[in-house]
Structure formats: C-alpha cells, structure tokens
PDB file of C-alpha atoms in Angstrom:
ATOM      1  CA  UNK A   1     241.150 -53.271 143.485  1.00 73.00           C
ATOM      2  CA  UNK A   2     238.408 -51.164 143.731  1.00 88.00           C
ATOM      3  CA  UNK A   3     237.120 -47.506 142.721  1.00 95.00           C
ATOM      4  CA  UNK A   4     236.945 -44.757 145.501  1.00 98.00           C
ATOM      5  CA  UNK A   5     234.629 -42.327 145.837  1.00 98.00           C
ATOM      6  CA  UNK A   6     236.151 -38.726 145.506  1.00 98.00           C
ATOM      7  CA  UNK A   7     235.173 -35.862 147.660  1.00 97.00           C
ATOM      8  CA  UNK A   8     233.904 -32.771 145.793  1.00 94.00           C
ATOM      9  CA  UNK A   9     235.165 -29.420 146.834  1.00 94.00           C
ATOM     10  CA  UNK A  10     234.056 -27.634 148.891  1.00 91.00           C
ATOM     11  CA  UNK A  11     233.818 -30.277 151.366  1.00 95.00           C
ATOM     12  CA  UNK A  12     235.592 -29.488 154.511  1.00 97.00           C
ATOM     13  CA  UNK A  13     237.260 -33.158 154.468  1.00 98.00           C
ATOM     14  CA  UNK A  14     239.456 -31.698 151.849  1.00 98.00           C
ATOM     15  CA  UNK A  15     240.707 -29.345 154.535  1.00 98.00           C
ATOM     16  CA  UNK A  16     242.049 -32.026 156.704  1.00 98.00           C
ATOM     17  CA  UNK A  17     245.852 -32.442 157.402  1.00 98.00           C
ATOM     18  CA  UNK A  18     246.736 -35.927 156.386  1.00 98.00           C
ATOM     19  CA  UNK A  19     248.631 -37.910 158.874  1.00 98.00           C
ATOM     20  CA  UNK A  20     252.013 -39.718 158.064  1.00 98.00           C
ATOM     21  CA  UNK A  21     251.882 -43.235 157.160  1.00 98.00           C
ATOM     22  CA  UNK A  22     253.945 -45.045 159.894  1.00 97.00           C
ATOM     23  CA  UNK A  23     254.337 -48.278 158.420  1.00 97.00           C
ATOM     24  CA  UNK A  24     254.183 -49.500 154.617  1.00 98.00           C
ATOM     25  CA  UNK A  25     252.651 -52.643 154.716  1.00 98.00           C
ATOM     26  CA  UNK A  26     249.887 -54.424 152.392  1.00 98.00           C
ATOM     27  CA  UNK A  27     247.034 -52.072 153.436  1.00 98.00           C
ATOM     28  CA  UNK A  28     248.781 -49.131 152.241  1.00 98.00           C
ATOM     29  CA  UNK A  29     249.738 -50.869 148.601  1.00 98.00           C
ATOM     30  CA  UNK A  30     246.054 -52.030 148.519  1.00 98.00           C
ATOM     31  CA  UNK A  31     245.182 -48.193 149.306  1.00 98.00           C
ATOM     32  CA  UNK A  32     247.848 -47.162 146.359  1.00 98.00           C
ATOM     33  CA  UNK A  33     246.162 -49.763 143.961  1.00 98.00           C
ATOM     34  CA  UNK A  34     242.481 -48.574 144.473  1.00 98.00           C
ATOM     35  CA  UNK A  35     243.712 -44.905 144.415  1.00 98.00           C
ATOM     36  CA  UNK A  36     245.568 -45.628 140.996  1.00 98.00           C
ATOM     37  CA  UNK A  37     242.503 -47.271 139.501  1.00 98.00           C
ATOM     38  CA  UNK A  38     240.280 -44.260 141.038  1.00 98.00           C
ATOM     39  CA  UNK A  39     242.445 -42.016 139.362  1.00 98.00           C
ATOM     40  CA  UNK A  40     242.778 -43.540 135.887  1.00 97.00           C
ATOM     41  CA  UNK A  41     239.028 -44.321 135.651  1.00 97.00           C
ATOM     42  CA  UNK A  42     238.108 -40.386 136.843  1.00 96.00           C
ATOM     43  CA  UNK A  43     240.510 -39.656 134.375  1.00 96.00           C
ATOM     44  CA  UNK A  44     242.997 -37.695 136.003  1.00 97.00           C
ATOM     45  CA  UNK A  45     246.839 -37.653 136.473  1.00 98.00           C
ATOM     46  CA  UNK A  46     247.083 -37.233 140.494  1.00 98.00           C
ATOM     47  CA  UNK A  47     245.107 -38.393 143.461  1.00 98.00           C
ATOM     48  CA  UNK A  48     245.966 -37.636 146.859  1.00 98.00           C
ATOM     49  CA  UNK A  49     244.760 -40.098 149.626  1.00 98.00           C
ATOM     50  CA  UNK A  50     242.826 -36.971 151.207  1.00 98.00           C
ATOM     51  CA  UNK A  51     240.601 -36.870 148.129  1.00 98.00           C
ATOM     52  CA  UNK A  52     239.238 -40.229 148.911  1.00 98.00           C
ATOM     53  CA  UNK A  53     238.647 -39.439 152.614  1.00 98.00           C
ATOM     54  CA  UNK A  54     241.701 -41.204 153.894  1.00 98.00           C
ATOM     55  CA  UNK A  55     243.789 -38.822 155.647  1.00 98.00           C
ATOM     56  CA  UNK A  56     247.581 -40.375 155.255  1.00 98.00           C
ATOM     57  CA  UNK A  57     250.451 -38.745 153.333  1.00 98.00           C
ATOM     58  CA  UNK A  58     250.098 -40.864 150.180  1.00 99.00           C
ATOM     59  CA  UNK A  59     249.756 -39.902 146.487  1.00 98.00           C
ATOM     60  CA  UNK A  60     249.587 -41.254 142.866  1.00 98.00           C
ATOM     61  CA  UNK A  61     250.763 -39.568 140.039  1.00 98.00           C
ATOM     62  CA  UNK A  62     250.794 -40.674 136.315  1.00 98.00           C
ATOM     63  CA  UNK A  63     251.499 -37.623 133.637  1.00 97.00           C
ATOM     64  CA  UNK A  64     252.257 -40.275 131.145  1.00 97.00           C
ATOM     65  CA  UNK A  65     250.209 -40.493 127.908  1.00 93.00           C
ATOM     66  CA  UNK A  66     249.982 -44.205 128.062  1.00 95.00           C
ATOM     67  CA  UNK A  67     248.985 -44.434 131.724  1.00 93.00           C
ATOM     68  CA  UNK A  68     252.330 -46.415 132.105  1.00 96.00           C
ATOM     69  CA  UNK A  69     254.527 -44.519 134.444  1.00 96.00           C
ATOM     70  CA  UNK A  70     252.803 -44.587 137.853  1.00 98.00           C
ATOM     71  CA  UNK A  71     254.459 -42.980 140.678  1.00 98.00           C
ATOM     72  CA  UNK A  72     253.183 -43.850 144.307  1.00 98.00           C
ATOM     73  CA  UNK A  73     254.640 -41.113 146.987  1.00 98.00           C
ATOM     74  CA  UNK A  74     254.259 -42.048 150.714  1.00 98.00           C
ATOM     75  CA  UNK A  75     255.091 -39.238 153.372  1.00 98.00           C
ATOM     76  CA  UNK A  76     256.372 -37.204 150.589  1.00 98.00           C
ATOM     77  CA  UNK A  77     258.208 -33.809 151.372  1.00 98.00           C
ATOM     78  CA  UNK A  78     259.575 -31.235 148.936  1.00 98.00           C
ATOM     79  CA  UNK A  79     263.232 -30.648 149.947  1.00 98.00           C
ATOM     80  CA  UNK A  80     263.777 -27.867 147.503  1.00 98.00           C
ATOM     81  CA  UNK A  81     262.280 -25.635 144.943  1.00 98.00           C
ATOM     82  CA  UNK A  82     263.282 -23.594 141.856  1.00 98.00           C
ATOM     83  CA  UNK A  83     262.066 -21.319 139.306  1.00 98.00           C
ATOM     84  CA  UNK A  84     258.297 -20.183 138.531  1.00 97.00           C
ATOM     85  CA  UNK A  85     255.786 -21.485 135.737  1.00 97.00           C
ATOM     86  CA  UNK A  86     252.111 -20.853 135.974  1.00 97.00           C
ATOM     87  CA  UNK A  87     250.046 -23.417 134.522  1.00 95.00           C
ATOM     88  CA  UNK A  88     246.566 -24.029 134.147  1.00 97.00           C
ATOM     89  CA  UNK A  89     245.343 -26.850 136.685  1.00 97.00           C
ATOM     90  CA  UNK A  90     242.195 -28.871 137.277  1.00 97.00           C
ATOM     91  CA  UNK A  91     241.471 -31.095 139.652  1.00 98.00           C
ATOM     92  CA  UNK A  92     239.239 -34.393 140.377  1.00 98.00           C
ATOM     93  CA  UNK A  93     237.703 -32.725 143.246  1.00 97.00           C
ATOM     94  CA  UNK A  94     236.895 -29.612 141.329  1.00 96.00           C
ATOM     95  CA  UNK A  95     235.509 -31.035 138.507  1.00 93.00           C
ATOM     96  CA  UNK A  96     235.118 -29.010 135.396  1.00 93.00           C
ATOM     97  CA  UNK A  97     237.019 -25.791 136.964  1.00 95.00           C
ATOM     98  CA  UNK A  98     240.397 -24.927 135.553  1.00 96.00           C
ATOM     99  CA  UNK A  99     242.582 -21.782 136.020  1.00 97.00           C
ATOM    100  CA  UNK A 100     246.160 -20.637 135.989  1.00 97.00           C
ATOM    101  CA  UNK A 101     248.404 -21.056 139.378  1.00 97.00           C
ATOM    102  CA  UNK A 102     251.809 -20.194 139.981  1.00 97.00           C
ATOM    103  CA  UNK A 103     254.232 -23.109 141.088  1.00 98.00           C
ATOM    104  CA  UNK A 104     257.625 -23.794 141.127  1.00 98.00           C
ATOM    105  CA  UNK A 105     259.083 -24.757 138.072  1.00 98.00           C
ATOM    106  CA  UNK A 106     261.373 -27.543 139.468  1.00 98.00           C
ATOM    107  CA  UNK A 107     261.090 -29.562 142.691  1.00 98.00           C
ATOM    108  CA  UNK A 108     263.061 -32.266 144.460  1.00 98.00           C
ATOM    109  CA  UNK A 109     260.841 -34.638 146.412  1.00 98.00           C
ATOM    110  CA  UNK A 110     261.809 -37.196 149.106  1.00 98.00           C
ATOM    111  CA  UNK A 111     259.478 -39.994 149.670  1.00 98.00           C
ATOM    112  CA  UNK A 112     259.085 -43.731 150.419  1.00 98.00           C
ATOM    113  CA  UNK A 113     258.062 -45.997 147.920  1.00 98.00           C
ATOM    114  CA  UNK A 114     255.667 -49.269 148.303  1.00 97.00           C
ATOM    115  CA  UNK A 115     258.523 -51.214 149.481  1.00 97.00           C
ATOM    116  CA  UNK A 116     259.120 -48.433 152.295  1.00 98.00           C
ATOM    117  CA  UNK A 117     262.411 -47.329 150.668  1.00 98.00           C
ATOM    118  CA  UNK A 118     263.269 -43.790 150.822  1.00 98.00           C
ATOM    119  CA  UNK A 119     264.019 -42.072 147.688  1.00 98.00           C
ATOM    120  CA  UNK A 120     264.219 -38.939 146.102  1.00 98.00           C
ATOM    121  CA  UNK A 121     263.156 -37.485 142.619  1.00 98.00           C
ATOM    122  CA  UNK A 122     263.920 -34.462 140.761  1.00 98.00           C
ATOM    123  CA  UNK A 123     260.820 -33.035 138.738  1.00 98.00           C
ATOM    124  CA  UNK A 124     259.761 -30.427 136.577  1.00 98.00           C
ATOM    125  CA  UNK A 125     257.304 -29.373 134.158  1.00 96.00           C
ATOM    126  CA  UNK A 126     253.999 -30.889 134.813  1.00 96.00           C
ATOM    127  CA  UNK A 127     255.177 -33.647 137.126  1.00 98.00           C
ATOM    128  CA  UNK A 128     256.728 -30.672 139.189  1.00 98.00           C
ATOM    129  CA  UNK A 129     253.288 -29.153 138.971  1.00 98.00           C
ATOM    130  CA  UNK A 130     251.416 -32.262 139.747  1.00 98.00           C
ATOM    131  CA  UNK A 131     253.460 -32.970 142.756  1.00 98.00           C
ATOM    132  CA  UNK A 132     253.059 -29.640 144.185  1.00 98.00           C
ATOM    133  CA  UNK A 133     249.297 -29.964 143.723  1.00 98.00           C
ATOM    134  CA  UNK A 134     248.939 -33.236 145.273  1.00 98.00           C
ATOM    135  CA  UNK A 135     251.080 -32.429 148.292  1.00 98.00           C
ATOM    136  CA  UNK A 136     248.719 -29.384 148.714  1.00 98.00           C
ATOM    137  CA  UNK A 137     245.755 -31.837 149.278  1.00 98.00           C
ATOM    138  CA  UNK A 138     247.925 -33.650 151.802  1.00 98.00           C
ATOM    139  CA  UNK A 139     248.222 -30.352 153.751  1.00 98.00           C
ATOM    140  CA  UNK A 140     244.209 -29.440 153.197  1.00 98.00           C
ATOM    141  CA  UNK A 141     244.612 -27.142 150.477  1.00 98.00           C
ATOM    142  CA  UNK A 142     242.902 -27.326 147.204  1.00 97.00           C
ATOM    143  CA  UNK A 143     244.005 -25.476 144.209  1.00 97.00           C
ATOM    144  CA  UNK A 144     241.055 -23.319 143.891  1.00 96.00           C
ATOM    145  CA  UNK A 145     242.231 -21.315 147.111  1.00 96.00           C
ATOM    146  CA  UNK A 146     245.255 -19.971 145.500  1.00 96.00           C
ATOM    147  CA  UNK A 147     242.314 -17.841 143.253  1.00 96.00           C
ATOM    148  CA  UNK A 148     240.796 -14.735 144.170  1.00 95.00           C
ATOM    149  CA  UNK A 149     237.718 -14.722 146.945  1.00 95.00           C
ATOM    150  CA  UNK A 150     235.614 -13.755 144.143  1.00 95.00           C
ATOM    151  CA  UNK A 151     236.627 -16.699 141.970  1.00 94.00           C
ATOM    152  CA  UNK A 152     236.221 -18.710 144.705  1.00 93.00           C
ATOM    153  CA  UNK A 153     232.673 -17.920 145.454  1.00 93.00           C
ATOM    154  CA  UNK A 154     231.836 -18.346 141.794  1.00 94.00           C
ATOM    155  CA  UNK A 155     232.946 -21.763 141.542  1.00 93.00           C
ATOM    156  CA  UNK A 156     231.519 -22.607 144.743  1.00 90.00           C
ATOM    157  CA  UNK A 157     228.029 -21.351 143.026  1.00 91.00           C
ATOM    158  CA  UNK A 158     228.952 -23.117 139.713  1.00 91.00           C
ATOM    159  CA  UNK A 159     229.626 -26.631 141.621  1.00 88.00           C
ATOM    160  CA  UNK A 160     226.677 -26.488 143.802  1.00 87.00           C
ATOM    161  CA  UNK A 161     224.128 -25.700 140.856  1.00 88.00           C
ATOM    162  CA  UNK A 162     225.760 -28.429 138.955  1.00 85.00           C
ATOM    163  CA  UNK A 163     225.254 -30.821 141.978  1.00 82.00           C
ATOM    164  CA  UNK A 164     221.322 -29.805 142.122  1.00 85.00           C
ATOM    165  CA  UNK A 165     221.038 -30.572 138.332  1.00 84.00           C
ATOM    166  CA  UNK A 166     222.626 -34.054 138.810  1.00 77.00           C
ATOM    167  CA  UNK A 167     220.927 -34.920 142.077  1.00 69.00           C
TER     168      UNK A 167
END
C-alpha cells in the first residue's frame, strides 16, 4: 500500500468529472487499498478518487470510531433521498476549513463492491452526509461551493496564505 498525494482546493483537477469504472480488477482493488491508507493517515472519514487525481468513480468511507468499517463504493449512484439535515463538513482537500452544508438526511446508494458485485445500501446521519460529500467530488464539486461567494473567496485566500507560510 502507498500514501497518495491529496489535491488541495482550488486545484482545477478537483472539478474533473470522474469516469465510470469499466472493470473491477486488481488495479482498482490496489487503488482502494491505497486510498483507504491515505484517508486513515490524513486522518479523514472519506476520500474520493478525484481527490488523489484519479478520475474514476471510486470512493472509500469509514465513519467508525476504530477504523473498522471500511466501505468502498465503485460507480456509486444515489437512487433515493429523503429528509434534510445541516451538518458541519470538512474536507481533506480543504484542510482546516469547516462549514455547515444542507444535505439529505437519508440516502439509498447503489454501487459495486471490490468483487464487482452490485449492492444497495441505506444510509442516514453522518454516513449519508459522507456519501453525498464524496459523490460530489466524483462530479467535480467541492463542499465549499455550497457556500456564499464571499466565503469561497475568503477560503481561497486563507489556503493560499497557509501554502505560502508552509512553502
């Protein structure tokens, strides 16, 4: 397994729409393992392939306290949504920035697992938020784009300043 570099907002590659995975093979399984290691090391609870500059429809998620519930979703699609919740979100591609975003309270997602088998999953609460957040990445959208233009400008400035300080 290997740690992968995570793209930082406002990198334009984060706005690339990911292509569907045609075949779930060992290359895809290795990418999932590397993404999981990267997510846990960061540390985070979700990571989309887009964030590591691989533009394929793959996400990894683990909202458990002890990192014991890794969920890999290949070609995920939300097939139903209900309710609304407002949660504070953060993102490994937007380090140190948190803000409230309105999302569906419950979602049903359809995806392939690491064996290439189709399955459906009902999610609510934090898992539902995480799924919606990561699927946005696959469509080229970063959570800060739900915020006002003013907040987006401030976030870009803050991240640029942080990058200059650490360079």
